[in-house]
Amino acid sequence: MDTPEHISTAFEARDPAFAARVRASFARQRIMALLGAELARIEPGFCEIQLPFKEALCQQHGFFHGGVIGTIADSAGGYAGFSLMPADASVLTVEYKLNLLAPADGDYLTARGQVIKPGRTLVVSRADVMVRKDGRERLCATLLQTLMTMHGHRDEA
Amino acid sequence: MDTPEHISTAFEARDPAFAARVRASFARQRIMALLGAELARIEPGFCEIQLPFKEALCQQHGFFHGGVIGTIADSAGGYAGFSLMPADASVLTVEYKLNLLAPADGDYLTARGQVIKPGRTLVVSRADVMVRKDGRERLCATLLQTLMTMHGHRDEA
Amino acid sequence: MDTPEHISTAFEARDPAFAARVRASFARQRIMALLGAELARIEPGFCEIQLPFKEALCQQHGFFHGGVIGTIADSAGGYAGFSLMPADASVLTVEYKLNLLAPADGDYLTARGQVIKPGRTLVVSRADVMVRKDGRERLCATLLQTLMTMHGHRDEA
Amino acid sequence: MDTPEHISTAFEARDPAFAARVRASFARQRIMALLGAELARIEPGFCEIQLPFKEALCQQHGFFHGGVIGTIADSAGGYAGFSLMPADASVLTVEYKLNLLAPADGDYLTARGQVIKPGRTLVVSRADVMVRKDGRERLCATLLQTLMTMHGHRDEA
């Protein structure tokens, strides 16, 4: 997007151990293992998740199912938000909207979540999902999401 | 919901073989088998999908992942719409918004999709997702969705 | 909609003076006077707003502008939620999604907001907007909305 | 936002008279005059609308009403899309989602709409709304929107 320069996306994590905290939480999301998704990058306010193609993830036309796209986009946006939360908090998705922009026809999905508004209780994130085919990435979905910080509810097993 | 009586939800399917058409398409959604979801009911403008709990479907707190909830709600709303489309068309999800209303803590999810506006090209559906625990059903999510009818693109393998 | 019977929409207001509180707040929404909107009904968890046609409310084709529809739907859903909040709280719209289902071509809009999930902090509402033409009402839009209860921030001038 | 470089936002208008066409359509949106909104910039795939504060635009706390924010954001995203449509088409908003990110407390709103996916029939846009106070702009809302191209329905009085 053409980003108005007054929209800052440079955030500081208040928990220095944020990356380990996000990775541990991601590892507990059993659905990610079922799908085959991997946490590729985590930075303050940003998270990238990758998902290779397999037939078991498809809708009726042989492309990635919209719900699968939504699942990794939801987690990418959610962990982008979680990275900015205090160490003793957990994150809850309140709601999200997903626009499917092009058929997710390819061998690889990459979901990139980015916080756009870090509030004390509510955090708003966006995520863009790219599909890679023949070495070329293409935007196939975008998500806009509201998260809630559950203060005092440490995310743990 | 308290339904204003002027909102009709009684539809007629123009394709008499709509149920078989929906079931065949559902069977091609490989992701449904991966999750373990089943098509429980299909009527003109209405579709119900059920999903038993398994750990592989969870987020980090041991409840059904929001993306899984979105996946079956998307399909329930989508097939509700597809049931009303002509035999030579296929259905595409344009976008959806999902509100997670309560932790999806239970042993069974039921997603009920219902068309609220059947247009020639665009169809709008809602879906409510209930979670069952100790024999009691509880609303845990609701989805509002826009579908597109792809005329002349028969949904087939 | 076909309402699953397990979705209750019968709520009790914890503030017995809820109706007066909503009416006072509505009266402070200056935009309602500018548009010409009126608060027609307020019940626990339910609010109805009416808006007669005038040319000043139109988009380029002479129908009610989608933003006007969104404005009264947002307020109808918001006051449905506010009716259930404690006396010392105010309400904030976190986000909403609006589907425009048919051209808002008519002489009267009626927005009916209904709480579907009253949480302590977050409240989720729906609103349906009907347009009346030649004495017949027709669904023209539907909204799904997240509200926040601002505890300890009394809504006042 | 941090824009992945593979997301292009450089579009070409197929109608060389797109700017005049958008301005004429905007002038027919009577609600814009009622609110006091002005079309500040129009480029292929981009539109900016400005709205000075007046009390008549407020919600109960004296800030711009969320519906007013939604109205100019809807139009900014819609005209961003309309700028890319052929000369004989008109534009329809299918749906939008609006996140209110901060109180719209200030003397000026600026809504910037940007196409993110220009399809033949459906077009998806985003809009960011900034509020200016004491000379400083701040993001107060963001919108994600689906538009429909009405081919063969020229937008005219």
XYZ file of C-alpha atoms in Angstrom:
628
model
C 0.000 0.000 0.000
C 0.944 3.590 -0.342
C 1.606 4.230 3.296
C 0.943 7.711 4.596
C 4.200 8.484 6.334
C 2.352 9.526 9.501
C 1.348 5.908 10.066
C 4.150 4.473 12.116
C 4.743 0.744 12.053
C 7.958 0.818 14.049
C 7.111 -0.552 17.466
C 9.104 -1.475 20.533
C 8.332 -4.661 22.401
C 8.006 -4.087 26.135
C 8.896 -7.708 26.814
C 12.513 -8.340 25.691
C 11.731 -12.070 25.479
C 8.833 -11.478 23.078
C 10.190 -13.673 20.289
C 10.619 -16.736 22.488
C 7.162 -16.120 23.980
C 5.561 -15.982 20.524
C 7.425 -19.089 19.329
C 6.354 -21.057 22.390
C 2.732 -20.045 21.903
C 2.845 -20.857 18.191
C 4.217 -24.307 19.023
C 1.149 -24.900 21.213
C -1.237 -24.079 18.333
C -1.765 -27.701 17.301
C -3.666 -26.654 14.198
C -0.470 -25.143 12.772
C 1.202 -28.563 12.832
C -1.869 -30.176 11.261
C -1.770 -27.671 8.408
C 2.017 -27.714 8.153
C 2.451 -23.989 8.860
C 5.700 -22.509 10.125
C 6.556 -19.339 11.957
C 9.064 -17.685 9.635
C 9.688 -14.283 11.236
C 8.737 -12.467 14.385
C 9.552 -8.810 15.081
C 7.912 -6.228 17.327
C 4.456 -5.780 15.821
C 5.148 -8.065 12.865
C 4.801 -11.807 12.229
C 5.231 -13.963 9.126
C 3.818 -17.463 8.732
C 4.505 -19.789 5.793
C 2.483 -22.742 4.571
C 3.486 -25.140 1.781
C 0.798 -26.586 -0.440
C -0.690 -29.990 0.130
C -3.883 -31.406 -1.311
C -5.394 -31.857 2.132
C -5.632 -28.037 2.455
C -7.797 -27.512 -0.606
C -11.272 -26.416 -1.415
C -13.244 -28.038 -4.226
C -11.216 -26.473 -7.073
C -7.815 -27.616 -5.830
C -6.682 -24.256 -4.395
C -5.949 -23.448 -0.754
C -9.282 -23.225 1.115
C -10.302 -19.726 2.239
C -10.557 -20.964 5.797
C -6.938 -22.131 5.710
C -5.897 -18.730 4.415
C -7.929 -17.150 7.200
C -6.333 -19.413 9.783
C -2.737 -18.430 9.028
C -3.678 -14.785 8.468
C -5.496 -14.735 11.824
C -2.434 -16.206 13.543
C -0.004 -13.878 11.740
C -1.999 -10.804 12.780
C -2.568 -12.227 16.250
C 1.099 -12.929 16.927
C 2.069 -9.535 15.514
C -0.141 -8.140 18.279
C 1.005 -10.620 20.908
C 4.631 -9.592 20.330
C 3.813 -6.145 21.757
C 1.899 -7.362 24.791
C 3.369 -7.627 28.286
C 4.863 -10.950 29.387
C 1.970 -11.789 31.685
C -0.764 -11.378 29.056
C -2.343 -13.622 26.470
C -4.047 -12.673 23.214
C -7.593 -13.323 22.007
C -8.966 -12.710 18.528
C -12.133 -10.636 18.874
C -13.006 -10.648 15.168
C -11.526 -10.479 11.722
C -12.579 -9.763 8.175
C -10.921 -11.575 5.317
C -11.063 -10.516 1.666
C -10.106 -13.195 -0.817
C -8.550 -11.270 -3.695
C -7.395 -13.937 -6.129
C -7.480 -17.728 -6.349
C -4.887 -19.141 -3.946
C -3.385 -21.226 -6.700
C 0.253 -21.973 -5.971
C 2.737 -23.984 -3.996
C 3.293 -21.693 -1.047
C 1.370 -19.221 1.127
C 3.016 -16.438 3.126
C 0.938 -14.480 5.641
C 2.436 -11.240 6.934
C 0.729 -9.702 9.959
C 1.348 -6.124 11.030
C -0.029 -4.164 13.986
C -1.616 -0.889 12.935
C -2.944 0.231 16.328
C -1.527 -1.049 19.603
C -3.958 -0.089 22.345
C -3.756 -1.113 25.991
C -6.718 -3.471 25.747
C -7.519 -3.676 22.043
C -4.963 -4.104 19.277
C -5.768 -3.843 15.561
C -3.706 -5.727 12.978
C -3.678 -6.270 9.243
C -2.345 -9.296 7.421
C -1.595 -9.761 3.734
C -1.407 -13.253 2.302
C 0.721 -13.919 -0.767
C 0.609 -17.038 -2.897
C 3.751 -18.115 -4.741
C 3.571 -19.846 -8.084
C 6.407 -20.383 -10.523
C 8.645 -18.264 -8.306
C 6.334 -15.243 -8.376
C 4.438 -13.901 -5.344
C 0.947 -12.507 -5.706
C -1.419 -10.957 -3.160
C -4.321 -13.389 -2.684
C -5.983 -12.206 0.534
C -6.014 -9.444 3.112
C -7.284 -9.487 6.671
C -8.286 -6.751 9.137
C -8.508 -7.896 12.712
C -9.270 -6.840 16.295
C -7.377 -8.482 19.148
C -7.839 -8.307 22.897
C -5.077 -8.285 25.473
C -5.907 -10.559 28.382
C -3.838 -8.920 31.102
C -2.748 -11.245 33.889
C -3.486 -14.378 31.848
C -0.070 -15.631 30.896
C -0.131 -17.684 27.695
C 1.151 -21.091 28.722
C 0.543 -24.807 28.576
C -32.013 -13.538 16.606
C -35.313 -11.841 16.796
C -36.147 -12.012 13.115
C -38.240 -9.221 11.647
C -41.006 -11.169 9.957
C -40.459 -9.305 6.679
C -37.093 -11.031 6.284
C -37.880 -14.188 4.416
C -35.564 -17.134 4.712
C -37.735 -19.583 2.798
C -36.072 -20.107 -0.559
C -36.658 -22.364 -3.487
C -33.746 -24.089 -5.172
C -33.835 -23.683 -8.954
C -31.761 -26.831 -9.388
C -33.774 -29.842 -8.137
C -30.521 -31.772 -7.707
C -29.063 -29.090 -5.432
C -28.450 -31.406 -2.466
C -26.434 -33.942 -4.457
C -24.509 -31.083 -6.070
C -23.603 -29.605 -2.680
C -22.633 -32.995 -1.235
C -20.369 -33.737 -4.200
C -18.663 -30.363 -3.873
C -18.250 -30.757 -0.113
C -16.630 -34.149 -0.699
C -14.063 -32.428 -2.910
C -13.117 -29.950 -0.161
C -10.152 -31.956 1.082
C -9.701 -29.655 4.047
C -13.020 -30.901 5.475
C -11.654 -34.438 5.673
C -8.423 -33.183 7.247
C -10.396 -31.374 9.949
C -12.943 -34.175 10.304
C -15.952 -32.004 9.375
C -19.210 -33.475 8.107
C -22.073 -32.062 6.109
C -25.045 -32.645 8.372
C -27.904 -30.894 6.590
C -28.533 -29.170 3.296
C -31.736 -27.331 2.401
C -32.449 -24.512 -0.051
C -30.482 -21.569 1.368
C -29.357 -23.470 4.453
C -26.400 -25.701 5.322
C -25.191 -27.291 8.553
C -21.667 -28.590 9.141
C -20.511 -30.481 12.226
C -17.010 -30.932 13.586
C -16.015 -33.120 16.530
C -13.195 -31.988 18.786
C -9.672 -33.227 18.382
C -6.494 -31.767 19.812
C -5.043 -31.171 16.377
C -7.674 -28.420 15.810
C -6.677 -26.298 18.777
C -5.123 -22.929 19.423
C -2.683 -22.435 22.266
C -5.286 -22.688 25.060
C -6.721 -26.024 23.997
C -9.909 -24.667 22.366
C -10.908 -24.895 18.705
C -8.746 -22.428 16.748
C -10.597 -19.372 15.387
C -9.422 -20.234 11.895
C -11.017 -23.676 12.144
C -14.258 -22.059 13.262
C -13.971 -19.659 10.326
C -13.308 -22.536 7.932
C -16.495 -24.450 8.719
C -18.555 -21.263 9.027
C -17.265 -20.109 5.626
C -18.210 -23.458 4.082
C -21.617 -23.552 5.797
C -22.495 -20.077 4.530
C -20.971 -20.825 1.143
C -22.915 -24.029 0.597
C -26.099 -22.360 1.820
C -25.554 -19.970 -1.079
C -24.438 -22.650 -3.516
C -27.684 -24.586 -2.908
C -29.595 -21.734 -4.562
C -27.326 -21.352 -7.577
C -28.027 -22.822 -10.998
C -26.595 -26.237 -11.862
C -23.950 -24.814 -14.179
C -22.459 -22.380 -11.661
C -19.819 -22.574 -8.980
C -19.442 -20.477 -5.828
C -16.598 -18.234 -4.684
C -16.203 -16.599 -1.286
C -15.557 -12.892 -1.854
C -15.062 -12.036 1.820
C -16.290 -12.784 5.307
C -16.177 -11.323 8.758
C -16.069 -13.575 11.779
C -16.861 -12.528 15.348
C -15.597 -14.896 18.015
C -18.152 -14.553 20.802
C -17.055 -17.059 23.439
C -14.197 -19.540 23.877
C -14.878 -22.545 21.650
C -14.431 -24.884 24.582
C -16.345 -28.112 23.995
C -16.513 -31.427 22.219
C -18.483 -30.460 19.133
C -18.928 -27.513 16.763
C -22.025 -26.961 14.644
C -21.991 -24.261 11.957
C -25.350 -23.249 10.499
C -25.239 -21.147 7.341
C -28.249 -19.255 6.061
C -28.660 -17.089 2.967
C -30.007 -13.640 3.753
C -29.830 -12.128 0.283
C -29.774 -14.230 -2.880
C -28.759 -11.957 -5.742
C -28.044 -13.013 -9.302
C -24.310 -12.437 -9.009
C -23.704 -11.764 -5.313
C -25.208 -13.751 -2.460
C -24.955 -12.756 1.214
C -25.039 -15.388 3.964
C -24.767 -15.549 7.710
C -23.504 -18.449 9.761
C -23.777 -19.089 13.487
C -21.388 -21.501 15.138
C -22.431 -23.330 18.307
C -20.112 -25.223 20.623
C -21.518 -28.134 22.623
C -20.206 -28.974 26.065
C -21.819 -31.284 28.609
C -24.827 -31.611 26.332
C -25.475 -27.865 26.146
C -25.081 -25.762 22.977
C -23.748 -22.230 23.143
C -23.206 -19.605 20.453
C -19.439 -19.155 20.052
C -19.094 -17.327 16.721
C -21.021 -15.597 13.980
C -20.021 -14.915 10.384
C -21.288 -12.484 7.744
C -20.194 -13.327 4.233
C -20.355 -12.266 0.576
C -20.366 -14.945 -2.120
C -20.081 -14.715 -5.876
C -21.900 -16.892 -8.372
C -19.596 -18.004 -11.176
C -22.122 -18.566 -13.937
C -21.085 -21.131 -16.529
C -18.337 -22.583 -14.324
C -19.776 -25.882 -13.207
C -18.303 -27.021 -9.884
C -16.653 -30.321 -10.664
C -13.515 -32.383 -10.287
C -33.361 -15.078 10.067
C -34.195 -18.554 11.128
C -33.062 -18.237 14.721
C -31.672 -21.325 16.396
C -33.787 -21.442 19.512
C -30.708 -21.711 21.721
C -29.757 -18.134 20.835
C -31.451 -16.039 23.446
C -32.231 -12.449 22.676
C -34.226 -11.779 25.840
C -32.057 -9.599 28.025
C -32.544 -7.784 31.294
C -31.217 -4.285 31.705
C -29.234 -3.887 34.912
C -29.944 -0.157 34.954
C -33.707 0.390 35.415
C -33.331 3.875 33.918
C -31.769 2.504 30.728
C -34.360 3.970 28.364
C -33.947 7.526 29.652
C -30.177 7.087 29.567
C -30.246 5.970 25.919
C -32.638 8.762 24.914
C -30.446 11.393 26.560
C -27.360 10.069 24.798
C -29.145 9.878 21.448
C -30.207 13.498 21.870
C -26.539 14.450 22.229
C -25.628 12.759 18.930
C -25.835 15.930 16.869
C -25.447 14.003 13.639
C -28.853 12.373 14.218
C -30.521 15.774 14.114
C -28.570 16.735 10.995
C -29.743 13.589 9.220
C -33.259 13.806 10.667
C -33.105 10.442 12.452
C -35.371 9.544 15.353
C -35.124 7.024 18.136
C -38.296 4.993 17.687
C -37.942 2.179 20.220
C -35.589 1.185 22.981
C -35.792 -2.102 24.899
C -33.164 -4.118 26.768
C -30.725 -5.174 24.071
C -32.792 -3.682 21.249
C -32.977 -0.268 19.555
C -34.861 1.032 16.526
C -33.984 4.209 14.636
C -36.021 5.723 11.817
C -34.946 8.105 9.099
C -37.226 9.759 6.529
C -35.894 10.397 3.047
C -34.496 13.724 1.980
C -32.373 14.520 -1.019
C -29.545 15.754 1.152
C -28.938 12.157 2.317
C -28.331 10.720 -1.119
C -25.487 9.220 -3.062
C -25.057 9.910 -6.767
C -28.032 7.804 -7.924
C -30.618 9.428 -5.657
C -30.787 6.657 -3.037
C -29.788 6.878 0.632
C -25.970 6.942 0.831
C -24.351 3.787 2.245
C -22.634 5.906 4.874
C -25.977 7.239 6.085
C -27.278 3.683 6.316
C -24.134 2.762 8.226
C -24.568 5.732 10.558
C -28.051 4.805 11.756
C -27.228 1.071 11.809
C -24.127 1.801 13.913
C -26.195 3.864 16.340
C -29.024 1.300 16.477
C -26.598 -1.516 17.287
C -24.636 0.711 19.648
C -27.663 1.810 21.659
C -28.948 -1.774 21.772
C -25.671 -2.543 23.530
C -25.678 0.618 25.647
C -29.128 -0.299 27.026
C -27.554 -3.302 28.783
C -24.569 -1.449 30.216
C -24.348 -0.199 33.786
C -25.415 3.376 34.547
C -21.856 4.600 35.037
C -20.554 3.357 31.671
C -20.420 4.742 28.173
C -20.274 2.880 24.873
C -17.674 2.965 22.091
C -17.935 1.373 18.670
C -14.817 -0.715 18.117
C -15.672 -1.731 14.545
C -18.497 -2.704 12.277
C -19.080 -4.386 8.958
C -21.940 -3.290 6.762
C -23.344 -5.286 3.842
C -25.473 -3.269 1.431
C -28.011 -5.791 0.139
C -30.285 -3.781 -2.129
C -30.523 -0.189 -3.348
C -31.878 1.952 -0.508
C -34.558 3.329 -2.767
C -37.533 4.470 -0.714
C -39.043 7.081 1.541
C -38.079 5.675 4.913
C -35.257 3.754 6.569
C -35.672 1.706 9.736
C -32.586 0.339 11.500
C -33.158 -2.339 14.123
C -30.204 -3.141 16.367
C -30.077 -6.268 18.508
C -27.427 -7.474 20.942
C -26.264 -10.996 20.204
C -23.508 -11.273 22.818
C -23.411 -9.092 25.918
C -19.971 -9.477 27.449
C -18.603 -7.533 30.391
C -16.198 -5.493 28.270
C -17.129 -6.310 24.677
C -20.676 -6.455 23.323
C -21.563 -7.726 19.846
C -24.661 -6.453 18.042
C -26.362 -6.916 14.711
C -28.541 -4.386 12.938
C -30.857 -4.872 9.983
C -31.876 -1.863 7.919
C -35.176 -1.889 6.059
C -36.203 0.556 3.350
C -39.899 1.297 2.891
C -41.309 2.073 -0.526
C -44.975 2.129 -1.502
C -45.867 0.817 1.929
C -43.643 -2.249 1.645
C -40.533 -2.863 3.768
C -37.479 -4.516 2.288
C -34.150 -5.495 3.827
C -31.480 -3.223 2.328
C -28.501 -3.627 4.659
C -27.170 -5.603 7.583
C -24.459 -4.722 10.066
C -22.321 -6.769 12.458
C -20.617 -4.741 15.141
C -18.287 -4.879 18.141
C -18.829 -2.422 20.999
C -16.754 -1.641 24.067
C -18.095 -0.821 27.496
C -16.206 2.075 29.036
C -16.751 1.318 32.712
C -16.627 4.345 34.979
C -17.049 6.788 32.085
C -20.613 7.963 32.447
C -22.095 9.114 29.130
C -22.975 12.740 29.670
C -22.689 16.216 28.299
C 1.793 0.258 6.640
C 4.950 -1.559 5.814
C 4.081 -2.413 2.238
C 5.464 -5.616 0.808
C 7.084 -4.342 -2.374
C 5.265 -6.948 -4.458
C 1.978 -5.175 -3.798
C 1.663 -2.693 -6.584
C -0.460 0.377 -6.075
C 0.490 2.075 -9.325
C -2.521 1.833 -11.582
C -3.429 3.211 -14.961
C -6.878 4.588 -15.576
C -8.433 3.217 -18.750
C -10.690 6.274 -19.022
C -8.502 9.351 -19.632
C -11.351 11.544 -18.334
C -11.507 9.650 -15.034
C -10.884 12.701 -12.840
C -13.730 14.731 -14.325
C -15.989 11.682 -14.110
C -15.213 11.202 -10.399
C -15.657 14.903 -9.650
C -19.036 14.982 -11.372
C -20.193 11.918 -9.452
C -18.938 13.316 -6.163
C -20.858 16.524 -6.834
C -24.049 14.450 -7.143
C -23.517 12.847 -3.716
C -25.747 15.275 -1.872
C -24.704 13.875 1.493
C -21.179 15.241 0.902
C -22.547 18.771 0.764
C -24.660 18.181 3.868
C -21.594 17.033 5.800
C -19.329 19.663 4.243
C -16.915 17.148 2.681
C -14.641 18.025 -0.224
C -12.878 15.962 -2.837
C -9.255 16.932 -2.345
C -7.351 14.604 -4.688
C -8.135 12.037 -7.323
C -5.553 9.839 -9.036
C -5.814 6.438 -10.703
C -6.778 4.090 -7.863
C -6.536 6.800 -5.211
C -8.948 9.353 -3.743
C -8.706 11.803 -0.852
C -11.687 13.438 0.857
C -11.487 16.124 3.527
C -14.044 17.127 6.117
C -13.778 20.071 8.514
C -15.247 19.740 11.999
C -18.656 21.048 12.872
C -20.777 20.217 15.885
C -23.546 18.837 13.718
C -21.276 15.893 12.800
C -20.733 14.667 16.345
C -21.619 11.694 18.445
C -22.522 12.098 22.113
C -18.987 12.907 23.298
C -18.360 15.762 20.877
C -16.150 13.838 18.420
C -16.878 13.031 14.774
C -19.532 10.263 14.680
C -18.277 6.851 13.509
C -20.923 6.862 10.804
C -19.586 10.144 9.410
C -16.095 8.672 9.367
C -17.505 5.617 7.605
C -19.326 7.811 5.090
C -16.244 9.660 3.859
C -14.075 6.538 4.052
C -16.657 4.623 1.997
C -16.681 7.384 -0.609
C -12.884 7.717 -0.668
C -12.450 3.975 -1.238
C -15.348 3.903 -3.669
C -14.037 6.743 -5.839
C -10.545 5.249 -5.754
C -12.167 2.218 -7.378
C -14.404 4.243 -9.679
C -11.351 6.054 -11.091
C -10.178 2.758 -12.602
C -13.521 1.750 -14.082
C -14.487 2.212 -17.727
C -16.361 5.368 -18.729
C -19.678 3.556 -19.175
C -19.741 1.970 -15.713
C -20.940 3.022 -12.311
C -19.754 1.866 -8.894
C -21.674 0.184 -6.075
C -20.423 -0.491 -2.546
C -21.027 -4.159 -1.786
C -19.805 -4.003 1.806
C -17.226 -2.432 4.064
C -15.686 -2.951 7.460
C -14.607 0.019 9.508
C -12.271 -0.123 12.508
C -12.364 2.944 14.723
C -8.837 3.177 16.096
C -8.818 6.346 18.181
C -11.316 9.030 19.176
C -11.892 11.303 16.174
C -11.130 14.341 18.261
C -9.895 17.173 16.075
C -10.720 19.889 13.614
C -10.248 18.029 10.361
C -10.712 14.553 8.904
C -8.834 13.267 5.856
C -9.892 9.984 4.271
C -7.463 8.409 1.799
C -8.820 5.577 -0.312
C -6.578 3.221 -2.252
C -7.430 0.312 -4.523
C -5.666 -2.883 -3.526
C -7.254 -5.248 -6.043
C -8.826 -4.035 -9.276
C -10.873 -6.908 -10.679
C -13.146 -6.782 -13.698
C -16.325 -7.022 -11.650
C -15.188 -6.661 -8.048
C -12.713 -4.099 -6.781
C -11.254 -4.079 -3.261
C -10.129 -0.847 -1.621
C -8.726 0.310 1.677
C -9.141 3.720 3.239
C -7.301 5.274 6.152
C -8.851 8.196 7.995
C -6.644 10.697 9.761
C -7.815 13.278 12.289
C -5.864 16.528 12.604
C -5.551 18.288 15.939
C -3.134 21.072 16.802
C -1.466 20.626 13.437
C -0.750 16.928 13.970
C -2.375 14.113 11.986
C -3.273 10.834 13.630
C -4.774 7.638 12.246
C -8.294 7.326 13.677
C -9.962 4.730 11.452
C -9.334 2.233 8.702
C -11.748 0.692 6.228
C -11.648 -2.413 4.031
C -14.214 -2.455 1.286
C -15.618 -4.443 -1.649
C -16.972 -2.556 -4.666
C -18.867 -3.745 -7.714
C -18.463 -2.410 -11.227
C -21.837 -1.920 -12.890
C -20.818 -2.268 -16.526
C -23.051 -0.446 -18.965
C -24.626 1.716 -16.249
C -23.057 5.091 -16.779
C -22.969 7.158 -13.581
C -25.017 10.226 -14.376
C -27.803 12.443 -13.197
